[in-house]
Amino acid sequence: MIEVNNLQKEYLEGDTSTLALRGVTFSIAKGEFVSIMGPSGSGKSTLLHILSFLDRPTGGTYKFQDKSIDEMTDKELAHVRNSDMGFVFQSFNLLSRLTVYDNVEIPLLYSDISPSRRKKLVEEAVNSVGLEEKLYTEAGRLSGGQKQRVAIARALVTDPNVIFADEPTGNLDSQSGLQVMEILESLNDKGRTVILVTHETQTAEFADRIIRIKDGIVESDKKITANRIHRDIK
């Protein structure tokens, strides 16, 4: 599904050049659950932005579903991002005065799906994260864990091929974080590709594979051979 080769990202600020990625190479198969780990400033967030079409590399190649990002226009990238990718962020990115229903429906408003079909898709997505009783509650009235579950429902509503989760437990207590990770694990068990960015080892261990980034390069890329261990996320 994803193949990057010698990926580089250079930022220019005046006469100063900073290499955030220095030649990253790996591939991710459909249905994998991969954690990308690294300390602050390691390049993991830059990598996530490129993988999710929010930015372009300045060197190397990136293929998504066998098509090079270099061959795609910004409009094509936006279409793939809206149809094939779902996003879960640390800060939830919900509109607090809108209901759960309205927040989850937002990605569908840019499609030609009929209102009745949209309603069915929203209800199914909200049910899948166990918040059906909160469907018409304003997002601002929810707990942090509930907000993140709404964010997951919003990511799911377009039936994406891959879910990108950027520090999804960072603003949650341990129990809420555990619930969110179990939902992501369940989605992966059903065949969805999940790419998780985190600095928390216990969160990363929900994945089947951990890619560690340091100073803009891949420090290690290892499969987790043991069974996933469910522990409180600290």
PDB file of C-alpha atoms in Angstrom, residues 28-229:
ATOM      1  CA  ILE A  28       3.735  -0.859   4.602  1.00  0.00           C
ATOM      2  CA  ALA A  29       1.418  -3.590   3.333  1.00  0.00           C
ATOM      3  CA  LYS A  30      -2.356  -3.387   3.262  1.00  0.00           C
ATOM      4  CA  GLY A  31      -3.812  -4.472   6.615  1.00  0.00           C
ATOM      5  CA  GLU A  32      -0.703  -3.774   8.701  1.00  0.00           C
ATOM      6  CA  PHE A  33      -0.768  -1.939  12.026  1.00  0.00           C
ATOM      7  CA  VAL A  34       2.444   0.094  12.210  1.00  0.00           C
ATOM      8  CA  SER A  35       3.663   2.443  14.931  1.00  0.00           C
ATOM      9  CA  ILE A  36       6.134   5.202  14.092  1.00  0.00           C
ATOM     10  CA  MET A  37       8.093   6.274  17.143  1.00  0.00           C
ATOM     11  CA  GLY A  38      10.728   8.879  17.828  1.00  0.00           C
ATOM     12  CA  PRO A  39      11.642  11.728  20.193  1.00  0.00           C
ATOM     13  CA  SER A  40      10.566  15.313  19.595  1.00  0.00           C
ATOM     14  CA  GLY A  41      12.348  16.663  16.517  1.00  0.00           C
ATOM     15  CA  SER A  42      13.088  13.201  15.118  1.00  0.00           C
ATOM     16  CA  GLY A  43      11.090  13.772  11.919  1.00  0.00           C
ATOM     17  CA  LYS A  44       8.160  11.478  12.707  1.00  0.00           C
ATOM     18  CA  SER A  45       5.534  14.210  12.356  1.00  0.00           C
ATOM     19  CA  THR A  46       7.080  15.386   9.081  1.00  0.00           C
ATOM     20  CA  LEU A  47       6.972  11.794   7.857  1.00  0.00           C
ATOM     21  CA  LEU A  48       3.309  11.461   8.834  1.00  0.00           C
ATOM     22  CA  HIS A  49       2.437  14.673   6.978  1.00  0.00           C
ATOM     23  CA  ILE A  50       4.044  13.333   3.807  1.00  0.00           C
ATOM     24  CA  LEU A  51       2.480   9.877   4.124  1.00  0.00           C
ATOM     25  CA  SER A  52      -0.956  11.459   4.573  1.00  0.00           C
ATOM     26  CA  PHE A  53      -0.554  13.852   1.609  1.00  0.00           C
ATOM     27  CA  LEU A  54      -0.476  16.949   3.812  1.00  0.00           C
ATOM     28  CA  ASP A  55       3.011  17.763   2.504  1.00  0.00           C
ATOM     29  CA  ARG A  56       5.331  16.712  -0.306  1.00  0.00           C
ATOM     30  CA  PRO A  57       8.892  15.396   0.006  1.00  0.00           C
ATOM     31  CA  THR A  58      11.836  17.318  -1.442  1.00  0.00           C
ATOM     32  CA  GLY A  59      13.720  14.150  -2.378  1.00  0.00           C
ATOM     33  CA  GLY A  60      13.224  10.415  -2.811  1.00  0.00           C
ATOM     34  CA  THR A  61      10.014   8.687  -3.856  1.00  0.00           C
ATOM     35  CA  TYR A  62       6.666   7.897  -2.260  1.00  0.00           C
ATOM     36  CA  LYS A  63       4.152   5.513  -3.812  1.00  0.00           C
ATOM     37  CA  PHE A  64       0.643   5.101  -2.432  1.00  0.00           C
ATOM     38  CA  GLN A  65      -1.256   2.136  -3.851  1.00  0.00           C
ATOM     39  CA  ASP A  66       1.399   1.839  -6.604  1.00  0.00           C
ATOM     40  CA  LYS A  67       1.052   5.457  -7.744  1.00  0.00           C
ATOM     41  CA  SER A  68       3.845   7.956  -7.205  1.00  0.00           C
ATOM     42  CA  ILE A  69       2.955  11.149  -5.357  1.00  0.00           C
ATOM     43  CA  ASP A  70       5.025  13.012  -7.985  1.00  0.00           C
ATOM     44  CA  GLU A  71       2.535  11.971 -10.667  1.00  0.00           C
ATOM     45  CA  MET A  72      -0.436  13.416  -8.788  1.00  0.00           C
ATOM     46  CA  THR A  73      -1.717  16.984  -8.827  1.00  0.00           C
ATOM     47  CA  ASP A  74      -2.735  18.746  -5.631  1.00  0.00           C
ATOM     48  CA  LYS A  75      -6.379  18.169  -6.602  1.00  0.00           C
ATOM     49  CA  GLU A  76      -5.750  14.435  -7.042  1.00  0.00           C
ATOM     50  CA  LEU A  77      -3.944  14.281  -3.713  1.00  0.00           C
ATOM     51  CA  ALA A  78      -6.885  15.982  -2.016  1.00  0.00           C
ATOM     52  CA  HIS A  79      -9.311  13.499  -3.585  1.00  0.00           C
ATOM     53  CA  VAL A  80      -7.299  10.486  -2.388  1.00  0.00           C
ATOM     54  CA  ARG A  81      -6.898  12.047   1.053  1.00  0.00           C
ATOM     55  CA  ASN A  82     -10.657  12.549   1.366  1.00  0.00           C
ATOM     56  CA  SER A  83     -11.675   9.144   0.031  1.00  0.00           C
ATOM     57  CA  ASP A  84      -8.905   6.715   1.042  1.00  0.00           C
ATOM     58  CA  MET A  85      -7.498   8.209   4.254  1.00  0.00           C
ATOM     59  CA  GLY A  86      -8.959   8.780   7.713  1.00  0.00           C
ATOM     60  CA  PHE A  87      -7.322  10.962  10.355  1.00  0.00           C
ATOM     61  CA  VAL A  88      -7.301  10.927  14.164  1.00  0.00           C
ATOM     62  CA  PHE A  89      -5.442  13.728  15.951  1.00  0.00           C
ATOM     63  CA  GLN A  90      -4.261  14.304  19.510  1.00  0.00           C
ATOM     64  CA  SER A  91      -6.362  17.485  19.775  1.00  0.00           C
ATOM     65  CA  PHE A  92      -9.533  15.793  18.403  1.00  0.00           C
ATOM     66  CA  ASN A  93     -10.242  18.671  15.937  1.00  0.00           C
ATOM     67  CA  LEU A  94     -13.977  18.596  16.620  1.00  0.00           C
ATOM     68  CA  LEU A  95     -16.354  21.548  16.370  1.00  0.00           C
ATOM     69  CA  SER A  96     -17.510  21.819  19.974  1.00  0.00           C
ATOM     70  CA  ARG A  97     -20.900  23.468  19.273  1.00  0.00           C
ATOM     71  CA  LEU A  98     -21.901  20.852  16.715  1.00  0.00           C
ATOM     72  CA  THR A  99     -23.405  17.524  17.668  1.00  0.00           C
ATOM     73  CA  VAL A 100     -21.616  14.213  17.358  1.00  0.00           C
ATOM     74  CA  TYR A 101     -23.730  13.520  14.276  1.00  0.00           C
ATOM     75  CA  ASP A 102     -22.760  16.804  12.616  1.00  0.00           C
ATOM     76  CA  ASN A 103     -19.040  16.349  13.343  1.00  0.00           C
ATOM     77  CA  VAL A 104     -18.955  12.828  11.933  1.00  0.00           C
ATOM     78  CA  GLU A 105     -20.934  13.887   8.851  1.00  0.00           C
ATOM     79  CA  ILE A 106     -18.460  16.607   7.822  1.00  0.00           C
ATOM     80  CA  PRO A 107     -16.244  14.457   5.518  1.00  0.00           C
ATOM     81  CA  LEU A 108     -19.347  13.307   3.630  1.00  0.00           C
ATOM     82  CA  LEU A 109     -20.519  16.833   2.871  1.00  0.00           C
ATOM     83  CA  TYR A 110     -17.885  17.068   0.118  1.00  0.00           C
ATOM     84  CA  SER A 111     -19.309  14.041  -1.702  1.00  0.00           C
ATOM     85  CA  ASP A 112     -22.390  13.454  -3.826  1.00  0.00           C
ATOM     86  CA  ILE A 113     -23.843  10.949  -1.346  1.00  0.00           C
ATOM     87  CA  SER A 114     -27.567  11.430  -0.716  1.00  0.00           C
ATOM     88  CA  PRO A 115     -28.733  12.742   2.687  1.00  0.00           C
ATOM     89  CA  SER A 116     -30.402   9.422   3.548  1.00  0.00           C
ATOM     90  CA  ARG A 117     -27.227   7.488   2.739  1.00  0.00           C
ATOM     91  CA  ARG A 118     -25.144   9.995   4.722  1.00  0.00           C
ATOM     92  CA  LYS A 119     -27.395   9.465   7.738  1.00  0.00           C
ATOM     93  CA  LYS A 120     -26.930   5.697   7.557  1.00  0.00           C
ATOM     94  CA  LEU A 121     -23.139   5.985   7.241  1.00  0.00           C
ATOM     95  CA  VAL A 122     -22.897   8.430  10.163  1.00  0.00           C
ATOM     96  CA  GLU A 123     -25.011   6.223  12.420  1.00  0.00           C
ATOM     97  CA  GLU A 124     -22.968   3.140  11.528  1.00  0.00           C
ATOM     98  CA  ALA A 125     -19.683   4.945  12.242  1.00  0.00           C
ATOM     99  CA  VAL A 126     -20.904   6.295  15.588  1.00  0.00           C
ATOM    100  CA  ASN A 127     -22.281   2.877  16.561  1.00  0.00           C
ATOM    101  CA  SER A 128     -18.919   1.279  15.759  1.00  0.00           C
ATOM    102  CA  VAL A 129     -17.234   3.328  18.509  1.00  0.00           C
ATOM    103  CA  GLY A 130     -20.055   2.742  21.022  1.00  0.00           C
ATOM    104  CA  LEU A 131     -21.449   6.279  21.175  1.00  0.00           C
ATOM    105  CA  GLU A 132     -24.890   5.815  19.667  1.00  0.00           C
ATOM    106  CA  GLU A 133     -26.514   7.308  22.786  1.00  0.00           C
ATOM    107  CA  LYS A 134     -24.480  10.510  22.254  1.00  0.00           C
ATOM    108  CA  LEU A 135     -25.417  10.961  18.590  1.00  0.00           C
ATOM    109  CA  TYR A 136     -27.136  14.319  19.101  1.00  0.00           C
ATOM    110  CA  THR A 137     -25.018  15.579  22.003  1.00  0.00           C
ATOM    111  CA  GLU A 138     -22.824  18.618  21.416  1.00  0.00           C
ATOM    112  CA  ALA A 139     -19.181  17.588  21.103  1.00  0.00           C
ATOM    113  CA  GLY A 140     -18.147  20.171  23.692  1.00  0.00           C
ATOM    114  CA  ARG A 141     -20.131  18.300  26.350  1.00  0.00           C
ATOM    115  CA  LEU A 142     -18.198  15.038  25.898  1.00  0.00           C
ATOM    116  CA  SER A 143     -15.262  13.701  27.886  1.00  0.00           C
ATOM    117  CA  GLY A 144     -11.835  13.544  26.278  1.00  0.00           C
ATOM    118  CA  GLY A 145     -12.123   9.832  25.605  1.00  0.00           C
ATOM    119  CA  GLN A 146     -15.556  10.262  24.033  1.00  0.00           C
ATOM    120  CA  LYS A 147     -14.267  13.094  21.840  1.00  0.00           C
ATOM    121  CA  GLN A 148     -11.493  10.878  20.527  1.00  0.00           C
ATOM    122  CA  ARG A 149     -13.990   8.114  19.778  1.00  0.00           C
ATOM    123  CA  VAL A 150     -16.037  10.659  17.803  1.00  0.00           C
ATOM    124  CA  ALA A 151     -12.855  11.563  15.929  1.00  0.00           C
ATOM    125  CA  ILE A 152     -12.358   7.883  15.082  1.00  0.00           C
ATOM    126  CA  ALA A 153     -15.973   7.658  13.854  1.00  0.00           C
ATOM    127  CA  ARG A 154     -15.352  10.699  11.659  1.00  0.00           C
ATOM    128  CA  ALA A 155     -12.226   9.021  10.279  1.00  0.00           C
ATOM    129  CA  LEU A 156     -14.232   5.882   9.499  1.00  0.00           C
ATOM    130  CA  VAL A 157     -17.279   7.437   7.874  1.00  0.00           C
ATOM    131  CA  THR A 158     -15.759   7.577   4.372  1.00  0.00           C
ATOM    132  CA  ASP A 159     -14.660   3.923   4.611  1.00  0.00           C
ATOM    133  CA  PRO A 160     -10.942   4.744   4.144  1.00  0.00           C
ATOM    134  CA  ASN A 161      -8.241   2.240   3.245  1.00  0.00           C
ATOM    135  CA  VAL A 162      -5.823   3.595   5.843  1.00  0.00           C
ATOM    136  CA  ILE A 163      -6.207   5.400   9.174  1.00  0.00           C
ATOM    137  CA  PHE A 164      -3.494   7.794  10.328  1.00  0.00           C
ATOM    138  CA  ALA A 165      -3.487   8.382  14.096  1.00  0.00           C
ATOM    139  CA  ASP A 166      -1.220  11.152  15.398  1.00  0.00           C
ATOM    140  CA  GLU A 167      -0.640  10.801  19.163  1.00  0.00           C
ATOM    141  CA  PRO A 168      -4.304   9.743  19.632  1.00  0.00           C
ATOM    142  CA  THR A 169      -3.877   9.065  23.375  1.00  0.00           C
ATOM    143  CA  GLY A 170      -1.767  12.134  24.163  1.00  0.00           C
ATOM    144  CA  ASN A 171      -4.609  14.112  25.798  1.00  0.00           C
ATOM    145  CA  LEU A 172      -6.337  11.177  27.475  1.00  0.00           C
ATOM    146  CA  ASP A 173      -6.196   9.466  30.848  1.00  0.00           C
ATOM    147  CA  SER A 174      -4.939   5.885  30.887  1.00  0.00           C
ATOM    148  CA  GLN A 175      -8.353   4.209  30.767  1.00  0.00           C
ATOM    149  CA  SER A 176      -9.665   6.383  27.924  1.00  0.00           C
ATOM    150  CA  GLY A 177      -6.417   5.885  26.050  1.00  0.00           C
ATOM    151  CA  LEU A 178      -6.747   2.130  26.422  1.00  0.00           C
ATOM    152  CA  GLN A 179     -10.289   2.232  25.015  1.00  0.00           C
ATOM    153  CA  VAL A 180      -9.169   4.271  22.006  1.00  0.00           C
ATOM    154  CA  MET A 181      -6.288   1.910  21.258  1.00  0.00           C
ATOM    155  CA  GLU A 182      -8.580  -1.123  21.545  1.00  0.00           C
ATOM    156  CA  ILE A 183     -10.888   0.470  18.967  1.00  0.00           C
ATOM    157  CA  LEU A 184      -7.965   1.050  16.592  1.00  0.00           C
ATOM    158  CA  GLU A 185      -6.799  -2.517  17.182  1.00  0.00           C
ATOM    159  CA  SER A 186     -10.295  -3.820  16.419  1.00  0.00           C
ATOM    160  CA  LEU A 187     -10.410  -1.824  13.178  1.00  0.00           C
ATOM    161  CA  ASN A 188      -7.094  -3.327  12.173  1.00  0.00           C
ATOM    162  CA  ASP A 189      -8.368  -6.814  13.005  1.00  0.00           C
ATOM    163  CA  LYS A 190     -11.167  -6.140  10.495  1.00  0.00           C
ATOM    164  CA  GLY A 191      -8.616  -5.432   7.758  1.00  0.00           C
ATOM    165  CA  ARG A 192      -7.938  -1.708   7.927  1.00  0.00           C
ATOM    166  CA  THR A 193      -4.401  -0.401   7.685  1.00  0.00           C
ATOM    167  CA  VAL A 194      -3.496   1.689  10.748  1.00  0.00           C
ATOM    168  CA  ILE A 195      -0.446   3.959  10.958  1.00  0.00           C
ATOM    169  CA  LEU A 196       0.119   5.360  14.427  1.00  0.00           C
ATOM    170  CA  VAL A 197       2.555   8.083  15.442  1.00  0.00           C
ATOM    171  CA  THR A 198       3.402   8.070  19.139  1.00  0.00           C
ATOM    172  CA  HIS A 199       6.217   8.600  21.612  1.00  0.00           C
ATOM    173  CA  GLU A 200       4.620   6.213  24.131  1.00  0.00           C
ATOM    174  CA  THR A 201       6.031   2.684  24.114  1.00  0.00           C
ATOM    175  CA  GLN A 202       2.938   1.073  25.616  1.00  0.00           C
ATOM    176  CA  THR A 203       0.755   2.696  22.969  1.00  0.00           C
ATOM    177  CA  ALA A 204       3.115   1.655  20.181  1.00  0.00           C
ATOM    178  CA  GLU A 205       2.995  -1.963  21.318  1.00  0.00           C
ATOM    179  CA  PHE A 206      -0.601  -2.308  20.140  1.00  0.00           C
ATOM    180  CA  ALA A 207       0.873  -2.437  16.632  1.00  0.00           C
ATOM    181  CA  ASP A 208       2.411  -5.433  14.872  1.00  0.00           C
ATOM    182  CA  ARG A 209       5.506  -3.459  13.903  1.00  0.00           C
ATOM    183  CA  ILE A 210       7.421  -0.454  15.230  1.00  0.00           C
ATOM    184  CA  ILE A 211       9.475   1.880  13.044  1.00  0.00           C
ATOM    185  CA  ARG A 212      11.769   4.094  15.121  1.00  0.00           C
ATOM    186  CA  ILE A 213      12.857   7.432  13.646  1.00  0.00           C
ATOM    187  CA  LYS A 214      15.822   9.404  14.969  1.00  0.00           C
ATOM    188  CA  ASP A 215      17.446  12.494  13.460  1.00  0.00           C
ATOM    189  CA  GLY A 216      15.484  12.043  10.249  1.00  0.00           C
ATOM    190  CA  ILE A 217      16.473   8.446   9.520  1.00  0.00           C
ATOM    191  CA  VAL A 218      15.093   4.994  10.348  1.00  0.00           C
ATOM    192  CA  GLU A 219      16.896   3.819  13.459  1.00  0.00           C
ATOM    193  CA  SER A 220      15.107   0.440  13.568  1.00  0.00           C
ATOM    194  CA  ASP A 221      12.183  -1.356  11.950  1.00  0.00           C
ATOM    195  CA  LYS A 222      11.034  -4.413  13.879  1.00  0.00           C
ATOM    196  CA  LYS A 223       8.064  -6.738  13.941  1.00  0.00           C
ATOM    197  CA  ILE A 224       6.499  -7.381  17.338  1.00  0.00           C
ATOM    198  CA  THR A 225       6.522 -11.157  17.583  1.00  0.00           C
ATOM    199  CA  ALA A 226       4.791 -11.473  20.937  1.00  0.00           C
ATOM    200  CA  ASN A 227       1.028 -11.156  21.272  1.00  0.00           C
ATOM    201  CA  ARG A 228      -0.241  -7.636  21.785  1.00  0.00           C
ATOM    202  CA  ILE A 229      -0.275  -6.804  25.451  1.00  0.00           C
TER     203      ILE A 229
END
